[in-house]
Structures are given as C-alpha cells and as structure tokens.
Short mmCIF file of N, CA and C in Angstrom, two decimals:
data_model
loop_
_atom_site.label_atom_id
_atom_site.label_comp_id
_atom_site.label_asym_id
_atom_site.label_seq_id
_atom_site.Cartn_x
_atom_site.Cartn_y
_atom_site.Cartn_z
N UNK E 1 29.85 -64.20 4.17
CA UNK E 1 29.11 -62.95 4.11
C UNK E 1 27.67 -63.24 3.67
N UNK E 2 26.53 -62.35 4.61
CA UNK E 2 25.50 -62.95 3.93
C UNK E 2 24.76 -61.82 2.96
N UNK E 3 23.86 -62.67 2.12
CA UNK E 3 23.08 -61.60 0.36
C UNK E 3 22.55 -60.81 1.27
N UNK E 4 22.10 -59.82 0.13
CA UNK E 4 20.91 -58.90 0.33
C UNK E 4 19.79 -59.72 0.24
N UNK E 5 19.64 -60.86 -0.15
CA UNK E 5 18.09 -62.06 0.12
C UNK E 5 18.42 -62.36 1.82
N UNK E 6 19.73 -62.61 2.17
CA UNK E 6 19.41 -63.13 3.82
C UNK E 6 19.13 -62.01 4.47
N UNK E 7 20.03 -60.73 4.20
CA UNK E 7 19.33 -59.63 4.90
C UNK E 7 18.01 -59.37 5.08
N UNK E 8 17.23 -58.95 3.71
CA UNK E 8 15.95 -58.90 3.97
C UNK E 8 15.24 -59.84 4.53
N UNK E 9 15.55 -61.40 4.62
CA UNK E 9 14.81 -62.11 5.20
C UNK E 9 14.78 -61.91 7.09
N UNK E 10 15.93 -61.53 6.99
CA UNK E 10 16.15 -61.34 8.91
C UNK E 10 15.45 -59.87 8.82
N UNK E 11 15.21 -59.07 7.98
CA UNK E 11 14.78 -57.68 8.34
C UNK E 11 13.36 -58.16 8.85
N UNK E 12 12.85 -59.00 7.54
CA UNK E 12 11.46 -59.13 7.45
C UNK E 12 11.13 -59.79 8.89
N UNK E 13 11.56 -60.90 8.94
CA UNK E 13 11.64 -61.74 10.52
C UNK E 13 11.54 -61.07 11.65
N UNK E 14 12.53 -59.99 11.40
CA UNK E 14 12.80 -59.32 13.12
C UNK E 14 11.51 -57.56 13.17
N UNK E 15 11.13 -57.48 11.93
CA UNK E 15 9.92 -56.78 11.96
C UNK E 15 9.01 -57.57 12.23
N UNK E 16 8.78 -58.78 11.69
CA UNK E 16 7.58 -59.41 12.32
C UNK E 16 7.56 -59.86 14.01
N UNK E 17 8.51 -59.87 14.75
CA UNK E 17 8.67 -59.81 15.96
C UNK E 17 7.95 -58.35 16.72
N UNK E 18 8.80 -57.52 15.91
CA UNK E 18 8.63 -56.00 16.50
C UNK E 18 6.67 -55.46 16.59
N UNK E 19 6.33 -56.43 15.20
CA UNK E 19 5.13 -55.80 14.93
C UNK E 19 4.51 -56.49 16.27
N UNK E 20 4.29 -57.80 16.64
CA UNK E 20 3.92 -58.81 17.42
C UNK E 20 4.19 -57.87 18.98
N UNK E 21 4.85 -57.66 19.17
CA UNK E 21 5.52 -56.73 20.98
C UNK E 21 4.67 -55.77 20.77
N UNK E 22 4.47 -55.22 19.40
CA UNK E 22 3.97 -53.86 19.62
C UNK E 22 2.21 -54.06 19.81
N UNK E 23 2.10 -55.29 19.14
CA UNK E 23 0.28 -55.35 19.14
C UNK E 23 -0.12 -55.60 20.58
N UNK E 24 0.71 -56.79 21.27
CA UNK E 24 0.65 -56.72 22.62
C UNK E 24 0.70 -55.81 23.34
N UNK E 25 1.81 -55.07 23.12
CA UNK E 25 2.16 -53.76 24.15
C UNK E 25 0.64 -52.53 24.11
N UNK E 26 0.26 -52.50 22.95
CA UNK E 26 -1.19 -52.04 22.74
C UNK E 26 -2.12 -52.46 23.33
N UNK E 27 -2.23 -53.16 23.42
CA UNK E 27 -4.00 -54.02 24.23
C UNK E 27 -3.03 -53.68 25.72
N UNK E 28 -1.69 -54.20 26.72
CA UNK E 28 -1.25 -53.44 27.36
C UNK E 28 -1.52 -51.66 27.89
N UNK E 29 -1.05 -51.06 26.60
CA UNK E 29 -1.52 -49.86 27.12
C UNK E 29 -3.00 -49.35 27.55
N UNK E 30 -3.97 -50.00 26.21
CA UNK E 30 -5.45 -49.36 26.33
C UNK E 30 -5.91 -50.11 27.81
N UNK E 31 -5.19 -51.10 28.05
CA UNK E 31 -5.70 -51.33 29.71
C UNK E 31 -5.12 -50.32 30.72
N UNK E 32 -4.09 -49.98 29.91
CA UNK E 32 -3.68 -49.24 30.97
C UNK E 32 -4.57 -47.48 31.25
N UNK E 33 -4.76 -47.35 30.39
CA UNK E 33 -5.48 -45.84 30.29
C UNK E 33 -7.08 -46.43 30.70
N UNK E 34 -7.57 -47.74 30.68
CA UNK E 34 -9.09 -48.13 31.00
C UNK E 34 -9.23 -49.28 30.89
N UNK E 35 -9.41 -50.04 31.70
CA UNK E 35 -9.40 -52.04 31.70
C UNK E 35 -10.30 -52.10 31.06
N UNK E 36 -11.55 -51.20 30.74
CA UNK E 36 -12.63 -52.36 29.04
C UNK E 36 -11.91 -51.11 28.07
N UNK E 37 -10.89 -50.77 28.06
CA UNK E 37 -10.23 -50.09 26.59
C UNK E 37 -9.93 -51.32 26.03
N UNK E 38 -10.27 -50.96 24.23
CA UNK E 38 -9.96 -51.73 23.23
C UNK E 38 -9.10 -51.33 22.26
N UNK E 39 -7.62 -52.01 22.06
CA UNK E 39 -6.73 -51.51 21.16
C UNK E 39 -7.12 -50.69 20.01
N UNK E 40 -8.41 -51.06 19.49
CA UNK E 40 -8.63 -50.00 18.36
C UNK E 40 -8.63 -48.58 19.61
N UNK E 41 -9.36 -48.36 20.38
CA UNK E 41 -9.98 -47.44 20.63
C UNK E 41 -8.51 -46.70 21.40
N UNK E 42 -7.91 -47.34 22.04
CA UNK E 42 -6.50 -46.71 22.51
C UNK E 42 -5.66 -45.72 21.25
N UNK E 43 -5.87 -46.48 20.25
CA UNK E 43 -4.97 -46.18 18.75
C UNK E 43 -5.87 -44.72 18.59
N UNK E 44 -7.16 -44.81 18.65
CA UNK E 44 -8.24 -43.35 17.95
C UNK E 44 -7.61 -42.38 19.29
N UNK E 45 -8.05 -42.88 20.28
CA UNK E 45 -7.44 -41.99 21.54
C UNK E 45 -6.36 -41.15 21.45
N UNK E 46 -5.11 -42.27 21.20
CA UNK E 46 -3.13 -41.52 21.10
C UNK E 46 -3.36 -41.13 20.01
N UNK E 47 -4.19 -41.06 18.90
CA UNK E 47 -4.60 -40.30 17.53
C UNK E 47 -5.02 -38.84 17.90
N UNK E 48 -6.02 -38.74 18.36
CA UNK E 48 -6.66 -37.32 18.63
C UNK E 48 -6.19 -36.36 19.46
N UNK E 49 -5.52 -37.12 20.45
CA UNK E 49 -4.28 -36.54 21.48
C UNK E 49 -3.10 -35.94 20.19
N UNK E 50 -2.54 -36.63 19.99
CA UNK E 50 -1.33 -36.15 18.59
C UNK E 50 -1.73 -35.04 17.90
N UNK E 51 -2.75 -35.45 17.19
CA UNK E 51 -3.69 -34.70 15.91
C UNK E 51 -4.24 -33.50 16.36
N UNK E 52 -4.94 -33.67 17.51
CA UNK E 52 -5.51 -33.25 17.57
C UNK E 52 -6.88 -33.03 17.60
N UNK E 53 -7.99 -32.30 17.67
CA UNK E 53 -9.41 -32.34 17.43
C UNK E 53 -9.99 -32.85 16.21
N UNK E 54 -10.72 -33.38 15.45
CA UNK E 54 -10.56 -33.40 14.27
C UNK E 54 -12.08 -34.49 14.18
N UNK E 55 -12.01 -34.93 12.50
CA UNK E 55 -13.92 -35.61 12.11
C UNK E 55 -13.14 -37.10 12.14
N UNK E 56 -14.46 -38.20 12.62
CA UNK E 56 -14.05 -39.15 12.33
C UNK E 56 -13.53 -39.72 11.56
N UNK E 57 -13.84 -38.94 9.78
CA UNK E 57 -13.37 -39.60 8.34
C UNK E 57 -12.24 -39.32 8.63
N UNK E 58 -11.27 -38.51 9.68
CA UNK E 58 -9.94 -38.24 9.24
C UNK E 58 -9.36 -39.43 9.65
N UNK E 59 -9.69 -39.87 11.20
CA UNK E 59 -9.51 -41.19 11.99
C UNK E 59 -9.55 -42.03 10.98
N UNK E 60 -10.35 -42.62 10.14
CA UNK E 60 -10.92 -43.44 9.52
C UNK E 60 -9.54 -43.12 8.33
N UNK E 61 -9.16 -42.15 7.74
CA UNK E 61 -8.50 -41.98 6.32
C UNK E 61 -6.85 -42.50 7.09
N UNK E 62 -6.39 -42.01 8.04
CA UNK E 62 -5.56 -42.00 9.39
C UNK E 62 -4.65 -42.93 9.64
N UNK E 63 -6.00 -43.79 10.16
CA UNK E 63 -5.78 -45.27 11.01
C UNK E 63 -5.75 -46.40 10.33
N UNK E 64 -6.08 -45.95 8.90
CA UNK E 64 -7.12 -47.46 7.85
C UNK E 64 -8.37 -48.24 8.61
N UNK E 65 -8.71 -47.91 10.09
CA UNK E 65 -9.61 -48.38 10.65
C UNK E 65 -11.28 -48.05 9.81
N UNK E 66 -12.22 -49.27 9.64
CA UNK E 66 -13.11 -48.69 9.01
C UNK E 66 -14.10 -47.89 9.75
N UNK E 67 -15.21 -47.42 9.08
CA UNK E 67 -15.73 -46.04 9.39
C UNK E 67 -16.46 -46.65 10.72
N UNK E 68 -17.59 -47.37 10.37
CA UNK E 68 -18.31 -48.10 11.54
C UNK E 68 -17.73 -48.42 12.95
N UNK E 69 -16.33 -49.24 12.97
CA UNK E 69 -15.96 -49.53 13.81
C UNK E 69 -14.89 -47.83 14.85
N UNK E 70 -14.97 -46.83 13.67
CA UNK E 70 -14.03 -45.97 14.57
C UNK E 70 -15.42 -44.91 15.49
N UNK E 71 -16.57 -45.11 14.56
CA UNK E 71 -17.88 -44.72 15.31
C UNK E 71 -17.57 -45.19 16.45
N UNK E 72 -17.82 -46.92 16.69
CA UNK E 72 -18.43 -47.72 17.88
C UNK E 72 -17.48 -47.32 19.05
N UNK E 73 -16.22 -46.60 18.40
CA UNK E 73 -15.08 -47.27 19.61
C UNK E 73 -14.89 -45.68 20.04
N UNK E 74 -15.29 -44.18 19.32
CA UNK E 74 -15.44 -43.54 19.86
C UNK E 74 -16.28 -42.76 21.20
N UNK E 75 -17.63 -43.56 20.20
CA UNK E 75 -18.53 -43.85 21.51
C UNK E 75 -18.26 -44.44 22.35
N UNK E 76 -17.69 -45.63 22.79
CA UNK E 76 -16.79 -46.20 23.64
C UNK E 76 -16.28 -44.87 24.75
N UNK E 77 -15.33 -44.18 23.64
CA UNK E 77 -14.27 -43.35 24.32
C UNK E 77 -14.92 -42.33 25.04
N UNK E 78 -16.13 -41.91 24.61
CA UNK E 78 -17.10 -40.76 25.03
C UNK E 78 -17.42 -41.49 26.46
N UNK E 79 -18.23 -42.05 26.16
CA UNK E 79 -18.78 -42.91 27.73
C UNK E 79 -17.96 -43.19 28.65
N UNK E 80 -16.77 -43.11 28.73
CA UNK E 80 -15.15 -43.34 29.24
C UNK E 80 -14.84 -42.24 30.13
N UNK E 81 -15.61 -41.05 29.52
CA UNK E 81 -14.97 -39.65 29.83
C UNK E 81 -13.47 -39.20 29.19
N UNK E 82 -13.14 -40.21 27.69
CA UNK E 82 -11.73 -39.70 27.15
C UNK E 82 -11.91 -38.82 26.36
N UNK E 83 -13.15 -38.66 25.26
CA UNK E 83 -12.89 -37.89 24.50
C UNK E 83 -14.79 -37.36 24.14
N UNK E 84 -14.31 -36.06 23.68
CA UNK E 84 -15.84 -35.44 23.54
C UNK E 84 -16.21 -34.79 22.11
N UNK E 85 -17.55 -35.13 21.53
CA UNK E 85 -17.83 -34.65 20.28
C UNK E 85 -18.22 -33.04 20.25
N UNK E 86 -17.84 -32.47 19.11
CA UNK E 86 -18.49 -31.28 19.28
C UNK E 86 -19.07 -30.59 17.73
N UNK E 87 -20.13 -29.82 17.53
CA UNK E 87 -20.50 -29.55 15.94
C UNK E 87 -18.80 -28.91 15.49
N UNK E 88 -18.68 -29.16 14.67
CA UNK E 88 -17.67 -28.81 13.43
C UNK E 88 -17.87 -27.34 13.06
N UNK E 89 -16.78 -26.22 13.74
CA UNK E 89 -16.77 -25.07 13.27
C UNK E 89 -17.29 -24.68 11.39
N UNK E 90 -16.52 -25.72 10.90
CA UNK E 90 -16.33 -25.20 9.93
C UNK E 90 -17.59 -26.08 9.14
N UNK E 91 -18.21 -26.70 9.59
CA UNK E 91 -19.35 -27.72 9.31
C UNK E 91 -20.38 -28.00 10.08
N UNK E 92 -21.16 -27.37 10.39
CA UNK E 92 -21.84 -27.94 11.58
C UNK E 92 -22.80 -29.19 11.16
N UNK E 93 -22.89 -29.88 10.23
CA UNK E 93 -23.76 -30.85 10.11
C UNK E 93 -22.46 -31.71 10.51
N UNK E 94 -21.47 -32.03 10.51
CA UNK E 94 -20.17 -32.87 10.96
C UNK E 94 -20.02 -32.58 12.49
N UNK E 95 -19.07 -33.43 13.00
CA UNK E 95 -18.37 -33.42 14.44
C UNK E 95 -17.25 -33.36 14.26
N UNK E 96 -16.66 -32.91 15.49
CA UNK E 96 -15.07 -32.97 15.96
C UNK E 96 -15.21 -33.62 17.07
N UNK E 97 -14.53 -34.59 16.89
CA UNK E 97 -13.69 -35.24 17.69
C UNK E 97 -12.46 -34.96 18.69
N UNK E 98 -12.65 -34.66 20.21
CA UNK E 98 -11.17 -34.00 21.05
C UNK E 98 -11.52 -35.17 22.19
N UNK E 99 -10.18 -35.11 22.61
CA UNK E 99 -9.26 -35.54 23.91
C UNK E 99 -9.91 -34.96 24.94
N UNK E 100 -10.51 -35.11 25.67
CA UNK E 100 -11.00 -34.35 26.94
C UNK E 100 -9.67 -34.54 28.22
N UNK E 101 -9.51 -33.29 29.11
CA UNK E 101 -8.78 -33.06 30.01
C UNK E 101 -8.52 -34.50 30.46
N UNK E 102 -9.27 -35.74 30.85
CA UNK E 102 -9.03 -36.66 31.47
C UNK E 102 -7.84 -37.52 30.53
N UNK E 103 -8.69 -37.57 29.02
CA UNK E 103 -7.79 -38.18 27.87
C UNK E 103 -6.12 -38.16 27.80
N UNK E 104 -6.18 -36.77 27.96
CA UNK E 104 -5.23 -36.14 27.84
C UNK E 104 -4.62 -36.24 28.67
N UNK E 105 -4.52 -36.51 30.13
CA UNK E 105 -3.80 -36.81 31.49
C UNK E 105 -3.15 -38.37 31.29
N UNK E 106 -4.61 -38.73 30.58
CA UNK E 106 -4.07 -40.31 30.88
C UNK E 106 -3.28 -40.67 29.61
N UNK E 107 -2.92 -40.49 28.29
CA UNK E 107 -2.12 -40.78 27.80
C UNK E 107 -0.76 -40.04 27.93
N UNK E 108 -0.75 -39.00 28.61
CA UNK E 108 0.73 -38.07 29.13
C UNK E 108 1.20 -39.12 29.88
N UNK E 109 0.33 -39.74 31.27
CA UNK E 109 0.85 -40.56 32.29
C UNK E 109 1.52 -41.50 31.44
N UNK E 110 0.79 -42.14 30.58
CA UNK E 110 1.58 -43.45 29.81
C UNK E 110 2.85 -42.71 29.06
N UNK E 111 2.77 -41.82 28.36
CA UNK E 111 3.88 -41.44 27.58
C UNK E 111 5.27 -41.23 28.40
N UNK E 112 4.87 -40.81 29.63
CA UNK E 112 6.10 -41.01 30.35
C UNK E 112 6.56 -42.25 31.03
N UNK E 113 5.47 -42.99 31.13
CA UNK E 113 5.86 -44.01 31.47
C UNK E 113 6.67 -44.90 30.24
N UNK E 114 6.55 -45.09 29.41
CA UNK E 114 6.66 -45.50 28.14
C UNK E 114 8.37 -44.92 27.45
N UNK E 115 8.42 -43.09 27.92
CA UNK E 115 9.91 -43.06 27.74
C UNK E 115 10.78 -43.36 28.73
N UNK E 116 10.12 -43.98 30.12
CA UNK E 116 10.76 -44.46 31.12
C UNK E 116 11.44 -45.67 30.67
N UNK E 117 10.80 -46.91 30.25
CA UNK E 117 10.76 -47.94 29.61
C UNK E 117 11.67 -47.76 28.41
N UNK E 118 11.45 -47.21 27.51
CA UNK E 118 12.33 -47.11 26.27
C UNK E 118 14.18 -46.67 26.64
N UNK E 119 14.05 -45.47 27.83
CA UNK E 119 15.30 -45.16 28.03
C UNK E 119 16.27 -45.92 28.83
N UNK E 120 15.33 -46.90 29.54
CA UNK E 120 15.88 -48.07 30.26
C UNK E 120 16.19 -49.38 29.49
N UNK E 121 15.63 -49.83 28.42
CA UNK E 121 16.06 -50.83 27.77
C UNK E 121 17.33 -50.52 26.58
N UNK E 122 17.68 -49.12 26.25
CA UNK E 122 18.29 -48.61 25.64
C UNK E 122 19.29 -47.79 26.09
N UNK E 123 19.49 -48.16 27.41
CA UNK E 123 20.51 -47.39 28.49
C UNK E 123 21.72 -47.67 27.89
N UNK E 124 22.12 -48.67 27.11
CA UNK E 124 23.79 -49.25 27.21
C UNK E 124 23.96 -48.65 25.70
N UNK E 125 23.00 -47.79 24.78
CA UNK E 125 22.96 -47.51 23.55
C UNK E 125 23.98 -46.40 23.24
N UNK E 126 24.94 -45.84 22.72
CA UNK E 126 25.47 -44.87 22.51
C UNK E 126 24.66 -43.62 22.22
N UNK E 127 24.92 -42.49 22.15
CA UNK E 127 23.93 -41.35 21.50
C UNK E 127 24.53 -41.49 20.31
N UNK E 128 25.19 -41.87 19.33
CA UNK E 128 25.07 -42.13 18.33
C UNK E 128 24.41 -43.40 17.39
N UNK E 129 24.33 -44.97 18.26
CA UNK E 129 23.56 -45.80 17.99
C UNK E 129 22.21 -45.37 18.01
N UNK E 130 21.90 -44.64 18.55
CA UNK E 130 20.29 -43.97 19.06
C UNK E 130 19.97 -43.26 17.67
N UNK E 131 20.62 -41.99 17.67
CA UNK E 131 20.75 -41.27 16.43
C UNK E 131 20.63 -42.22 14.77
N UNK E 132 21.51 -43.21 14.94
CA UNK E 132 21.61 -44.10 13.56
C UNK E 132 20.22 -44.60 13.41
N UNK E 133 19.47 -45.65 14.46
CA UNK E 133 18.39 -45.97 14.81
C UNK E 133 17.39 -45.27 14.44
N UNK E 134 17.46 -43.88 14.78
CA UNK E 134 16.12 -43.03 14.46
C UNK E 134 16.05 -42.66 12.97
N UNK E 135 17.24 -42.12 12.47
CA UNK E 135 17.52 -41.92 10.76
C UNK E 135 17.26 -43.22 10.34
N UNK E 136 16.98 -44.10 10.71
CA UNK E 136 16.98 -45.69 10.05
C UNK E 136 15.48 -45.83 9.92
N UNK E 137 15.17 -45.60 11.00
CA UNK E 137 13.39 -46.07 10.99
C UNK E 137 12.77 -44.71 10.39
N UNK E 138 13.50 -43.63 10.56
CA UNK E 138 12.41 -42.34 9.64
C UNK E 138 12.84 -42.80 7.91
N UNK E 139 13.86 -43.10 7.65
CA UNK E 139 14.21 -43.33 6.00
C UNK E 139 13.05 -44.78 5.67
N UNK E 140 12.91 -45.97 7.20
CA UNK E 140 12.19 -47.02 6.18
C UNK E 140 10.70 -46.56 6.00
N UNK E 141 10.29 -45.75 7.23
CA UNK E 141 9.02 -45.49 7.84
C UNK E 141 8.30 -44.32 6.09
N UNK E 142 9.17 -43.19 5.50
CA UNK E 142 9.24 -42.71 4.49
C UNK E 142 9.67 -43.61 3.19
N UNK E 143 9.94 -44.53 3.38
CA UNK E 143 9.82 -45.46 2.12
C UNK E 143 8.21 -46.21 2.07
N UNK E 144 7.40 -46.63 2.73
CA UNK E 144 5.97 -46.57 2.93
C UNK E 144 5.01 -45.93 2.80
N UNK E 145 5.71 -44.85 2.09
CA UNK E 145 4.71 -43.65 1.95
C UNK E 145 3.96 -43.81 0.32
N UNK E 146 2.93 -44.19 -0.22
CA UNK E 146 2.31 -43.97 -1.15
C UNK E 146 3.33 -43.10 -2.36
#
C-alpha cells in the first residue's frame, strides 16, 4: 500500500504534467483565435469574455499578470479587432475593457471546439467518474484560495 508521501508525490508529478499540456494547449489556442496571438493575451481575451467588461487593474489583480504587460497585450488585442476600450461609466478618467462581437465569436468557436475534444477523450468515463472528477478539482481548486 502506498503513504500519503507517495500519494502526494504522484499528485504533485501528474499536476506537473497537466500544468505542462495546458501551457501548450494555450499558445495552441491563442493561435488558434490569431496566429501573432500571445498566450498572455489569449488568457486577458477568455478573461473578459467570462468576466466580462471590466479595468485593466482587475485583469492585472485576476490573472497575477503584471500591469505593463496586460497594457501591451491588450493593445495587441485592440489592433486584432478582439477587444475594445471604452471611458468607465462609473470613472471616466479609467477604461473598460470588452470582447468585441469578433472576440466573442472566436472564443465560442474554440469553446466548442474544446468541449468537442474534452467529451471525446472522456467518452469511456462514467457520469459518475465525471461527477467525482469535477467535485475533486472544485474541492482542490477551493483549497488555493487565500
């Protein structure tokens, strides 16, 4: 039988795999929504899409991405036609940050593509292995919480 030391060591191991697929699968996607997309800028993108409209400090408080670089890569996203600044209702010396109609098309396209992918590698899964899986990663994902 193996400890709770070998467990965590295979947890730790097979998260560091997961993290590795997923950084790839990122620079993957932001090509996929725009071949000069840059993983940061894909991440601010599927951010503001989620979130919603919102100021860069939130991106920045958000993402842990720093302030400068979520500037450069929005501008990026602007020039792209993904996403558009606008004065801050509630601030007008600030901006908001939104998804423009195009943004928004093109990360839907991926999202389905993406639960295409997920439901196909997880085809042989029970709906209860699925279920265990999701309560598993929301309990570790809430143990990370500050």
């Amino acid at each position: 039988m193996s400890s709770k030391a070998d467990s965590l060591r295979s947890i730790e191991r097979e998260l560091g795999v997961l993290l590795r697929r997923v950084r790839r699968k990122t620079a993957v996607n932001a090509r996929t929504i725009h071949p000069d997309l840059q993983p940061t800028a894909y991440s601010i993108l599927l951010h503001v899409v989620e979130q919603g409209p919102g100021r860069a400090t939130q991106i920045v408080d958000d993402l842990g991405i720093d302030k400068g670089a979520v500037s450069r890569q929005v501008t990026h996203l602007e020039k792209l036609g993904l996403v558009a600044r606008s004065a801050d209702p509630a601030d007008g010396r600030a901006q908001r940050i939104a998804a423009t109609d195009l943004g928004h098309r093109r990360i839907a396209a991926l999202r389905e593509e993406r639960r295409s992918d997920f439901a196909g590698r997880l085809s042989s899964w029970t709906a209860e292995d699925l279920t265990e899986l999701a309560q598993r990663l929301a309990r570790y994902n809430a143990s990370l919480e500050p």
